[in-house]
C-alpha positions in Angstrom: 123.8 79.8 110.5 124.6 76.0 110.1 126.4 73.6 108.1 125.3 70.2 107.7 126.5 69.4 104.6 127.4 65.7 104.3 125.7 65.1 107.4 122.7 62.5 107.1 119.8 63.2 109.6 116.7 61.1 110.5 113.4 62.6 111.5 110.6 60.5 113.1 107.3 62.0 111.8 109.5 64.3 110.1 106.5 65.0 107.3 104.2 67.3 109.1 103.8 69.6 112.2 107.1 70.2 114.3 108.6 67.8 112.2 108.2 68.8 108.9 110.0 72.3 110.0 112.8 70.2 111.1 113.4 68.4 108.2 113.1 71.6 106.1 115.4 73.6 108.3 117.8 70.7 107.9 117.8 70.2 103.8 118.0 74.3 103.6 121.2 73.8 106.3 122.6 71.2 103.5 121.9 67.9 105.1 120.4 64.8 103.7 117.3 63.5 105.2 115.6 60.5 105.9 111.9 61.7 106.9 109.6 58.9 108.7 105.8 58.7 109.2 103.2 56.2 109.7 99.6 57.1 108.9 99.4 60.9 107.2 99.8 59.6 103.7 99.0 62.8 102.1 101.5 65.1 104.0 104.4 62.4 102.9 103.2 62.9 99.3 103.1 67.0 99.8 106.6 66.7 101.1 107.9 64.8 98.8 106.8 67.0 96.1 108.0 70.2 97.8 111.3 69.2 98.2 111.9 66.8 95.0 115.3 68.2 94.1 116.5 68.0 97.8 118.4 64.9 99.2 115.3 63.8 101.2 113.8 60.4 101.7 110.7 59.7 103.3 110.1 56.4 104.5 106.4 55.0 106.1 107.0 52.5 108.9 105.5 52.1 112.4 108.6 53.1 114.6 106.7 51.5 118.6 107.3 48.1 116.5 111.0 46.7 117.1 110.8 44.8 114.5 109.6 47.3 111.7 112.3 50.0 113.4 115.3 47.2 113.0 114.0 46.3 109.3 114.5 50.1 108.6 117.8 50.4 110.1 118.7 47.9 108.3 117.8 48.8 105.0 119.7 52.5 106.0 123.0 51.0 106.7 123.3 49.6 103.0 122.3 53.6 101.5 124.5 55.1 104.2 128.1 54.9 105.4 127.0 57.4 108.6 124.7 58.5 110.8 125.0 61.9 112.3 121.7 63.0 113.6 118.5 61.0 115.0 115.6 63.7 116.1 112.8 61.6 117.8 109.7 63.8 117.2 107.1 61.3 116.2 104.2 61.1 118.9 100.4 61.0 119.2 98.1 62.0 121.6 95.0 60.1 123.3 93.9 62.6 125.9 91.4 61.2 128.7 90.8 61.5 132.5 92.4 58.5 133.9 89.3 56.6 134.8 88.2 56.5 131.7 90.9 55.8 129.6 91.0 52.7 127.9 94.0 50.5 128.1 94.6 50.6 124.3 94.8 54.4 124.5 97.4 54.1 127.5 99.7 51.8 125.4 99.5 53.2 122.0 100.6 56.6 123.6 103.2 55.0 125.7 104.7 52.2 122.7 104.7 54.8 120.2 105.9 58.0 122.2 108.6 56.1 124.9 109.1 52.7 123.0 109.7 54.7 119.5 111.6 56.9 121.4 114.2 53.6 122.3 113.6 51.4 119.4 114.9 54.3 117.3 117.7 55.8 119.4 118.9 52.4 120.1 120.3 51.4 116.6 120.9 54.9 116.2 123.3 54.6 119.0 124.8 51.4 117.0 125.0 53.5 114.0 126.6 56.3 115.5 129.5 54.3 117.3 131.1 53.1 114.3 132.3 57.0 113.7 132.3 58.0 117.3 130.2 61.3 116.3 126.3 61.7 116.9 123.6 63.7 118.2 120.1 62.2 119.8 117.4 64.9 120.0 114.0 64.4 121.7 111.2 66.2 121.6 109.4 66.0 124.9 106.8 68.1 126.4 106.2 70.1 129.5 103.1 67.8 130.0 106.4 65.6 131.2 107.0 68.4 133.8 103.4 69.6 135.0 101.2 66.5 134.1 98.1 68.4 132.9 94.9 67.0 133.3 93.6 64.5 130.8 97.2 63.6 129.5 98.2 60.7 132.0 99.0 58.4 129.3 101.0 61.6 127.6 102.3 63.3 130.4 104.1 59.7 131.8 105.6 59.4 128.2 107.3 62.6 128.0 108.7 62.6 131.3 110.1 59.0 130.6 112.0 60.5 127.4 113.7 62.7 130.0 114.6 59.9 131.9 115.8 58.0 128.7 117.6 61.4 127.8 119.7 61.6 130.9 120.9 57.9 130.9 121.4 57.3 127.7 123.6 61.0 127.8 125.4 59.0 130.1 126.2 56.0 128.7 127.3 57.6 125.2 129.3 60.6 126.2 132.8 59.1 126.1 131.8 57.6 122.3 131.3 61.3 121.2 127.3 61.2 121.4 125.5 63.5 122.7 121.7 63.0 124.0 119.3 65.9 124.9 115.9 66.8 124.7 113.8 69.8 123.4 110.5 70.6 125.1 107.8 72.8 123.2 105.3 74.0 124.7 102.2 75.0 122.9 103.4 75.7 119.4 101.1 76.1 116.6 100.4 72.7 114.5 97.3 70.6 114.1 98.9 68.5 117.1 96.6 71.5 119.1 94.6 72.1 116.3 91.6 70.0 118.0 91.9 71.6 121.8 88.5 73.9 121.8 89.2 77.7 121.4 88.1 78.5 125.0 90.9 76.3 125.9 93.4 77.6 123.5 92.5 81.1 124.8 93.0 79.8 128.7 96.4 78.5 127.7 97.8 81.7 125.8 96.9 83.9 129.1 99.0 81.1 130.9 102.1 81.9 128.4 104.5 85.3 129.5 104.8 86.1 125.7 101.1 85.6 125.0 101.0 83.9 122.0 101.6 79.9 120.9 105.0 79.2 119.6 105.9 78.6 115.9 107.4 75.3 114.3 110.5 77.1 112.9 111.1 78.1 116.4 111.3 74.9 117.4 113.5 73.7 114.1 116.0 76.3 115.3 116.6 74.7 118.9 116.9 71.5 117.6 119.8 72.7 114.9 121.9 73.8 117.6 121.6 71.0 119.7 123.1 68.9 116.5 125.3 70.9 115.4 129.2 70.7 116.4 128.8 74.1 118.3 126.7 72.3 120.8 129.3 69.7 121.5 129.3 70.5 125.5 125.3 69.7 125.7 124.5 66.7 126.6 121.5 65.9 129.1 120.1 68.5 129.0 116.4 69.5 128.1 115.8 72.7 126.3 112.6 74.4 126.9 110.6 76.4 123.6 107.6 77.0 125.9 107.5 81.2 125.7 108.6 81.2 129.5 105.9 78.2 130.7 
């Protein structure tokens, strides 16, 4: 249904999960992607094999670090004249009651969730000025909206990129940038594959459709968002949650 030929899209954790279907459904679309992960070196290598004749890079760097975000930036300006598209889907999870969770599990979901979430949009935002075109896509979570148990450190991350969504929507709107966010709900990736199946079975009777949610589905929410059809959207949050 889209074109994005000659557009050039970056995908945080764009390798596996949510992600990888994102950075398929873009090269089938015609773009060229630069896909970014941090730890799964095995799913990096799988992609990269899959989709050797495609225009896709895959680059490993640790995007809560400033400094390691700024290096890669920099690096992309000198292989690209333009930046169209910046989908912030990397994030982790470190669920634990409140009382008992560990400072380090509180900041490594906040820095790599909320700070990723600005290091990259910010010299994205750069980026995208210099042809007064762009599109900023989140991927937040309705943990951000119901704060379920066990997922402070989560939940308080996802509603932040809401917050971040709606200001930087704001400040970007008359440089022809649009900001918004998608919000999956329980969709079926490894990123639930650990949740016992009791639990899995509580949450699909919670779900009106009564079934979790595919990546592709997902994928296809966040292609409209970027593409030039959805050139009115901006702060807004788009919910893939099967009526949640």
């Amino acid at each position: 249904m889209y074109d994005f030929k000659e557009c050039n899209v970056i995908i945080t954790g764009g390798t596996r999960g949510i992600g990888k279907a994102v950075s398929e459904a873009f090269l089938k679309a015609g773009a060229s992607v630069t896909a970014t992960y941090h730890g799964n070196q095995a799913a990096a290598d799988q992609m990269k094999q899959t989709w050797s004749n495609h225009p896709l890079e895959i680059v490993k760097f640790d995007i809560s670090d400033y400094s390691q975000a700024e290096a890669f930036y920099k690096e992309y300006d000198a292989g690209h004249k333009s930046l169209e598209v910046l989908v912030n889907n990397a994030g982790i999870r470190k669920d634990s009651v409140l009382g008992m969770m560990s400072p380090q599990d509180w900041n490594a979901v906040i820095s790599t969730n909320l700070t990723g979430t600005f290091n990259m949009s910010k010299f994205a935002v750069q980026k995208m000025m210099q042809n007064k075109f762009g599109r900023i896509i989140s991927i937040t979570s309705p943990s951000g909206k119901f704060g379920f148990a066990g997922q402070a450190n989560y939940a308080a991350a996802k509603a932040g990129q809401v917050a971040l969504t709606m200001s930087l929507a704001k400040e970007t709107a008359r440089r022809g940038i649009t900001v918004n966010a998608v919000s999956p709900g329980f969709i079926d990736t490894e990123f639930i594959g650990d949740l016992p199946e009791d639990m899995k079975k509580a949450y699909i009777q919670q779900i009106p459709l009564k079934r979790f949610g595919k990546p592709e589905e997902v994928a296809s929410a966040i292609l409209f968002l970027a593409s030039k059809e959805a050139s009115y959207v901006t702060g807004s949050v788009l919910e893939v949650t099967g009526g949640l």
